[in-house]
């Protein structure tokens, strides 16, 4: 098969597109990892996770161990769908509460869960 300038150009463009997509996916994966590794706000102790029967619903269950009132919410990284935040929960010292959020069903599900102050 004879290689023409047109077929070489198309092959180079396909290669560049694949390289660009691979780089974008790697960066997106790194961002999801960074969001998952976000620190819990000071004064709160929190457990986060996915709902037992729904991989698109995430939660943050927190206790205020500090001496001042704190507000928090769960933040979900939702893959191909837009990220979402749960309801804001305000806790007095010693109180516990939960914030939940739900990723869109058309996406790839939860890629990361963090607690925001």
Short mmCIF file of N, CA and C in Angstrom, two decimals:
data_model
loop_
_atom_site.label_atom_id
_atom_site.label_comp_id
_atom_site.label_asym_id
_atom_site.label_seq_id
_atom_site.Cartn_x
_atom_site.Cartn_y
_atom_site.Cartn_z
N UNK A 1 0.83 -1.16 0.00
CA UNK A 1 0.00 0.00 0.00
C UNK A 1 0.88 1.24 0.00
N UNK A 2 0.59 2.15 -0.90
CA UNK A 2 1.39 3.35 -1.03
C UNK A 2 0.89 4.41 -0.07
N UNK A 3 1.80 4.99 0.71
CA UNK A 3 1.46 6.06 1.66
C UNK A 3 1.44 7.38 0.91
N UNK A 4 0.33 8.10 1.03
CA UNK A 4 0.23 9.42 0.42
C UNK A 4 0.33 10.46 1.51
N UNK A 5 0.53 11.69 1.11
CA UNK A 5 0.62 12.78 2.07
C UNK A 5 -0.69 12.90 2.85
N UNK A 6 -1.82 12.70 2.18
CA UNK A 6 -3.12 12.79 2.85
C UNK A 6 -3.29 11.71 3.90
N UNK A 7 -2.91 10.47 3.59
CA UNK A 7 -3.08 9.39 4.57
C UNK A 7 -2.11 9.57 5.74
N UNK A 8 -0.91 10.08 5.49
CA UNK A 8 0.03 10.35 6.57
C UNK A 8 -0.48 11.47 7.47
N UNK A 9 -1.09 12.51 6.86
CA UNK A 9 -1.63 13.62 7.65
C UNK A 9 -2.78 13.14 8.53
N UNK A 10 -3.67 12.31 7.98
CA UNK A 10 -4.79 11.79 8.77
C UNK A 10 -4.29 10.91 9.91
N UNK A 11 -3.27 10.12 9.66
CA UNK A 11 -2.71 9.26 10.70
C UNK A 11 -2.08 10.11 11.81
N UNK A 12 -1.39 11.18 11.42
CA UNK A 12 -0.78 12.07 12.42
C UNK A 12 -1.84 12.77 13.25
N UNK A 13 -2.93 13.21 12.61
CA UNK A 13 -4.02 13.86 13.34
C UNK A 13 -4.70 12.89 14.30
N UNK A 14 -4.94 11.64 13.86
CA UNK A 14 -5.54 10.64 14.74
C UNK A 14 -4.64 10.39 15.94
N UNK A 15 -3.34 10.29 15.70
CA UNK A 15 -2.39 10.06 16.79
C UNK A 15 -2.40 11.22 17.79
N UNK A 16 -2.45 12.45 17.27
CA UNK A 16 -2.48 13.62 18.14
C UNK A 16 -3.77 13.66 18.95
N UNK A 17 -4.90 13.29 18.32
CA UNK A 17 -6.18 13.28 19.03
C UNK A 17 -6.18 12.25 20.15
N UNK A 18 -5.65 11.06 19.88
CA UNK A 18 -5.58 10.02 20.91
C UNK A 18 -4.68 10.46 22.05
N UNK A 19 -3.53 11.05 21.71
CA UNK A 19 -2.61 11.54 22.74
C UNK A 19 -3.28 12.62 23.58
N UNK A 20 -3.99 13.55 22.95
CA UNK A 20 -4.68 14.62 23.67
C UNK A 20 -5.76 14.08 24.59
N UNK A 21 -6.55 13.11 24.10
CA UNK A 21 -7.60 12.51 24.92
C UNK A 21 -7.00 11.75 26.09
N UNK A 22 -5.93 11.02 25.85
CA UNK A 22 -5.27 10.28 26.93
C UNK A 22 -4.76 11.23 28.00
N UNK A 23 -4.16 12.35 27.58
CA UNK A 23 -3.67 13.35 28.53
C UNK A 23 -4.82 13.96 29.32
N UNK A 24 -5.92 14.30 28.63
CA UNK A 24 -7.08 14.90 29.32
C UNK A 24 -7.66 13.94 30.34
N UNK A 25 -7.78 12.66 29.98
CA UNK A 25 -8.32 11.68 30.92
C UNK A 25 -7.39 11.49 32.12
N UNK A 26 -6.09 11.50 31.88
CA UNK A 26 -5.13 11.36 32.97
C UNK A 26 -5.22 12.55 33.92
N UNK A 27 -5.36 13.76 33.35
CA UNK A 27 -5.50 14.95 34.19
C UNK A 27 -6.80 14.91 34.98
N UNK A 28 -7.90 14.50 34.33
CA UNK A 28 -9.18 14.41 35.03
C UNK A 28 -9.10 13.41 36.16
N UNK A 29 -8.43 12.29 35.94
CA UNK A 29 -8.25 11.30 37.00
C UNK A 29 -7.45 11.86 38.15
N UNK A 30 -6.45 12.67 37.85
CA UNK A 30 -5.65 13.31 38.89
C UNK A 30 -6.47 14.30 39.69
N UNK A 31 -7.39 15.02 39.02
CA UNK A 31 -8.24 15.96 39.74
C UNK A 31 -9.20 15.23 40.65
N UNK A 32 -9.74 14.10 40.18
CA UNK A 32 -10.64 13.32 41.03
C UNK A 32 -9.90 12.80 42.25
N UNK A 33 -8.68 12.36 42.06
CA UNK A 33 -7.88 11.88 43.18
C UNK A 33 -7.61 13.01 44.15
N UNK A 34 -7.30 14.20 43.64
CA UNK A 34 -7.04 15.33 44.51
C UNK A 34 -8.29 15.69 45.31
N UNK A 35 -9.45 15.62 44.68
CA UNK A 35 -10.69 15.95 45.39
C UNK A 35 -10.96 14.93 46.48
N UNK A 36 -10.68 13.68 46.22
CA UNK A 36 -10.90 12.64 47.21
C UNK A 36 -9.98 12.83 48.40
N UNK A 37 -8.77 13.31 48.15
CA UNK A 37 -7.78 13.44 49.20
C UNK A 37 -7.92 14.75 49.97
N UNK A 38 -8.96 15.56 49.67
CA UNK A 38 -9.11 16.84 50.36
C UNK A 38 -9.28 16.62 51.86
N UNK A 39 -8.70 17.52 52.64
CA UNK A 39 -8.71 17.39 54.09
C UNK A 39 -10.09 17.75 54.65
N UNK A 40 -10.49 17.06 55.70
CA UNK A 40 -11.72 17.39 56.42
C UNK A 40 -11.50 18.71 57.15
N UNK A 41 -12.50 19.60 57.13
CA UNK A 41 -12.33 20.89 57.81
C UNK A 41 -11.99 20.70 59.29
N UNK A 42 -11.16 21.58 59.86
CA UNK A 42 -10.76 21.47 61.26
C UNK A 42 -11.98 21.48 62.19
N UNK A 43 -11.93 20.68 63.24
CA UNK A 43 -13.01 20.60 64.22
C UNK A 43 -14.07 19.59 63.89
N UNK A 44 -14.06 19.06 62.67
CA UNK A 44 -15.04 18.05 62.27
C UNK A 44 -14.36 16.70 62.11
N UNK A 45 -15.06 15.65 62.51
CA UNK A 45 -14.61 14.30 62.17
C UNK A 45 -15.71 13.72 61.28
N UNK A 46 -15.32 13.23 60.10
CA UNK A 46 -16.31 12.84 59.09
C UNK A 46 -16.01 11.47 58.51
N UNK A 47 -17.09 10.77 58.19
CA UNK A 47 -17.02 9.55 57.39
C UNK A 47 -17.74 9.86 56.08
N UNK A 48 -17.14 9.45 54.96
CA UNK A 48 -17.76 9.67 53.66
C UNK A 48 -17.90 8.33 52.96
N UNK A 49 -18.82 8.28 52.01
CA UNK A 49 -18.97 7.05 51.24
C UNK A 49 -20.12 7.13 50.25
N UNK A 50 -20.29 6.00 49.53
CA UNK A 50 -21.40 5.85 48.59
C UNK A 50 -22.54 5.13 49.29
N UNK A 51 -23.74 5.44 48.86
CA UNK A 51 -24.93 4.78 49.38
C UNK A 51 -24.82 3.28 49.11
N UNK A 52 -25.34 2.47 50.02
CA UNK A 52 -25.20 1.01 49.93
C UNK A 52 -25.81 0.42 48.65
N UNK A 53 -26.91 0.98 48.14
CA UNK A 53 -27.55 0.40 46.97
C UNK A 53 -27.61 1.36 45.78
N UNK A 54 -26.95 2.51 45.87
CA UNK A 54 -26.98 3.50 44.79
C UNK A 54 -25.60 4.12 44.63
N UNK A 55 -24.86 3.69 43.61
CA UNK A 55 -23.49 4.19 43.37
C UNK A 55 -23.44 5.65 42.94
N UNK A 56 -24.59 6.29 42.73
CA UNK A 56 -24.62 7.68 42.31
C UNK A 56 -24.91 8.63 43.47
N UNK A 57 -25.20 8.09 44.66
CA UNK A 57 -25.48 8.91 45.83
C UNK A 57 -24.34 8.79 46.82
N UNK A 58 -23.82 9.94 47.27
CA UNK A 58 -22.73 9.96 48.23
C UNK A 58 -23.13 10.76 49.46
N UNK A 59 -22.40 10.55 50.54
CA UNK A 59 -22.73 11.23 51.79
C UNK A 59 -21.47 11.60 52.57
N UNK A 60 -21.66 12.54 53.49
CA UNK A 60 -20.66 12.89 54.50
C UNK A 60 -21.40 12.95 55.83
N UNK A 61 -21.01 12.09 56.75
CA UNK A 61 -21.58 12.06 58.10
C UNK A 61 -20.52 12.63 59.03
N UNK A 62 -20.82 13.79 59.63
CA UNK A 62 -19.80 14.50 60.41
C UNK A 62 -20.27 14.79 61.83
N UNK A 63 -19.29 14.89 62.72
CA UNK A 63 -19.51 15.30 64.12
C UNK A 63 -18.64 16.52 64.37
N UNK A 64 -19.22 17.51 65.04
CA UNK A 64 -18.49 18.73 65.39
C UNK A 64 -17.80 18.50 66.73
N UNK A 65 -16.49 18.31 66.69
CA UNK A 65 -15.68 18.11 67.89
C UNK A 65 -15.09 19.42 68.41
N UNK A 66 -15.37 20.51 67.72
CA UNK A 66 -14.81 21.80 68.09
C UNK A 66 -15.65 22.52 69.14
N UNK A 67 -15.31 23.79 69.37
CA UNK A 67 -16.01 24.58 70.38
C UNK A 67 -16.87 25.68 69.75
N UNK A 68 -16.94 25.72 68.41
CA UNK A 68 -17.77 26.71 67.72
C UNK A 68 -18.67 26.00 66.72
N UNK A 69 -19.75 26.67 66.35
CA UNK A 69 -20.69 26.13 65.36
C UNK A 69 -19.98 26.01 64.01
N UNK A 70 -20.23 24.91 63.31
CA UNK A 70 -19.59 24.66 62.00
C UNK A 70 -20.64 24.31 60.96
N UNK A 71 -20.40 24.72 59.73
CA UNK A 71 -21.25 24.35 58.60
C UNK A 71 -20.40 23.56 57.61
N UNK A 72 -20.96 22.49 57.07
CA UNK A 72 -20.25 21.67 56.07
C UNK A 72 -21.25 21.18 55.04
N UNK A 73 -20.72 20.62 53.94
CA UNK A 73 -21.53 19.94 52.93
C UNK A 73 -20.65 18.96 52.20
N UNK A 74 -21.27 17.95 51.60
CA UNK A 74 -20.54 16.96 50.82
C UNK A 74 -20.40 17.49 49.39
N UNK A 75 -19.27 17.20 48.77
CA UNK A 75 -19.00 17.55 47.37
C UNK A 75 -18.67 16.27 46.63
N UNK A 76 -19.42 15.99 45.54
CA UNK A 76 -19.17 14.79 44.74
C UNK A 76 -18.57 15.16 43.39
N UNK A 77 -17.50 14.47 43.03
CA UNK A 77 -16.94 14.55 41.68
C UNK A 77 -17.64 13.45 40.90
N UNK A 78 -18.35 13.85 39.84
CA UNK A 78 -19.28 12.94 39.17
C UNK A 78 -18.82 12.44 37.80
N UNK A 79 -17.55 12.33 37.56
CA UNK A 79 -17.08 11.78 36.29
C UNK A 79 -17.50 12.66 35.12
N UNK A 80 -18.25 12.10 34.17
CA UNK A 80 -18.65 12.83 32.97
C UNK A 80 -19.75 13.83 33.23
N UNK A 81 -20.51 13.69 34.32
CA UNK A 81 -21.57 14.64 34.67
C UNK A 81 -20.99 15.77 35.51
N UNK A 82 -21.72 16.90 35.62
CA UNK A 82 -21.25 17.99 36.47
C UNK A 82 -21.13 17.55 37.93
N UNK A 83 -20.14 18.10 38.63
CA UNK A 83 -19.99 17.83 40.06
C UNK A 83 -21.18 18.43 40.80
N UNK A 84 -21.49 17.87 41.98
CA UNK A 84 -22.63 18.35 42.76
C UNK A 84 -22.25 18.53 44.22
N UNK A 85 -22.95 19.44 44.88
CA UNK A 85 -22.81 19.67 46.31
C UNK A 85 -24.09 19.26 47.01
N UNK A 86 -23.95 18.73 48.21
CA UNK A 86 -25.10 18.39 49.03
C UNK A 86 -25.59 19.60 49.81
N UNK A 87 -26.63 19.35 50.59
CA UNK A 87 -27.19 20.43 51.41
C UNK A 87 -26.18 20.86 52.48
N UNK A 88 -26.23 22.13 52.84
CA UNK A 88 -25.36 22.67 53.88
C UNK A 88 -25.96 22.28 55.23
N UNK A 89 -25.12 21.74 56.10
CA UNK A 89 -25.55 21.28 57.43
C UNK A 89 -24.76 22.08 58.46
N UNK A 90 -25.48 22.67 59.42
CA UNK A 90 -24.85 23.46 60.49
C UNK A 90 -24.95 22.67 61.79
N UNK A 91 -23.79 22.50 62.44
CA UNK A 91 -23.72 21.72 63.67
C UNK A 91 -23.18 22.56 64.82
N UNK A 92 -23.87 22.51 65.96
CA UNK A 92 -23.35 23.10 67.18
C UNK A 92 -22.29 22.14 67.74
N UNK A 93 -21.45 22.61 68.66
CA UNK A 93 -20.45 21.70 69.25
C UNK A 93 -21.11 20.44 69.83
N UNK A 94 -20.54 19.28 69.50
CA UNK A 94 -21.05 18.00 69.97
C UNK A 94 -22.12 17.38 69.10
N UNK A 95 -22.68 18.12 68.16
CA UNK A 95 -23.74 17.58 67.29
C UNK A 95 -23.16 16.81 66.11
N UNK A 96 -23.98 15.92 65.54
CA UNK A 96 -23.65 15.17 64.33
C UNK A 96 -24.73 15.44 63.29
N UNK A 97 -24.34 15.32 62.02
CA UNK A 97 -25.29 15.50 60.94
C UNK A 97 -24.75 14.93 59.64
N UNK A 98 -25.65 14.82 58.65
CA UNK A 98 -25.27 14.22 57.37
C UNK A 98 -25.71 15.10 56.22
N UNK A 99 -24.85 15.19 55.21
CA UNK A 99 -25.15 15.87 53.95
C UNK A 99 -25.06 14.82 52.85
N UNK A 100 -26.04 14.80 51.94
CA UNK A 100 -26.03 13.85 50.84
C UNK A 100 -26.16 14.59 49.52
N UNK A 101 -25.70 13.96 48.45
CA UNK A 101 -25.82 14.51 47.10
C UNK A 101 -25.93 13.35 46.13
N UNK A 102 -26.38 13.65 44.91
CA UNK A 102 -26.63 12.61 43.92
C UNK A 102 -26.09 13.04 42.56
N UNK A 103 -25.22 12.21 41.97
CA UNK A 103 -24.71 12.46 40.62
C UNK A 103 -25.79 12.10 39.59
N UNK A 104 -25.77 12.76 38.45
CA UNK A 104 -26.73 12.47 37.38
C UNK A 104 -26.58 11.03 36.90
N UNK A 105 -27.69 10.39 36.61
CA UNK A 105 -27.70 8.99 36.20
C UNK A 105 -27.05 8.71 34.86
N UNK A 106 -26.89 9.72 34.02
CA UNK A 106 -26.27 9.51 32.71
C UNK A 106 -24.76 9.49 32.77
N UNK A 107 -24.19 9.88 33.90
CA UNK A 107 -22.74 9.97 34.03
C UNK A 107 -22.11 8.64 34.39
N UNK A 108 -20.88 8.69 34.86
CA UNK A 108 -20.12 7.48 35.20
C UNK A 108 -20.14 7.19 36.69
N UNK A 109 -20.90 7.94 37.45
CA UNK A 109 -20.97 7.72 38.89
C UNK A 109 -19.98 8.57 39.64
N UNK A 110 -19.84 8.28 40.92
CA UNK A 110 -18.99 9.07 41.81
C UNK A 110 -17.52 8.73 41.61
N UNK A 111 -16.73 9.76 41.34
CA UNK A 111 -15.29 9.59 41.19
C UNK A 111 -14.51 10.08 42.39
N UNK A 112 -15.15 10.86 43.25
CA UNK A 112 -14.50 11.37 44.44
C UNK A 112 -15.49 12.01 45.38
N UNK A 113 -15.21 11.94 46.67
CA UNK A 113 -16.08 12.53 47.69
C UNK A 113 -15.22 13.34 48.63
N UNK A 114 -15.64 14.59 48.89
CA UNK A 114 -14.92 15.41 49.87
C UNK A 114 -15.92 16.19 50.71
N UNK A 115 -15.43 16.72 51.82
CA UNK A 115 -16.23 17.54 52.72
C UNK A 115 -15.76 18.97 52.58
N UNK A 116 -16.70 19.88 52.37
CA UNK A 116 -16.36 21.30 52.20
C UNK A 116 -16.84 22.08 53.41
N UNK A 117 -16.07 23.09 53.84
CA UNK A 117 -16.50 23.92 54.97
C UNK A 117 -17.50 24.99 54.53
#
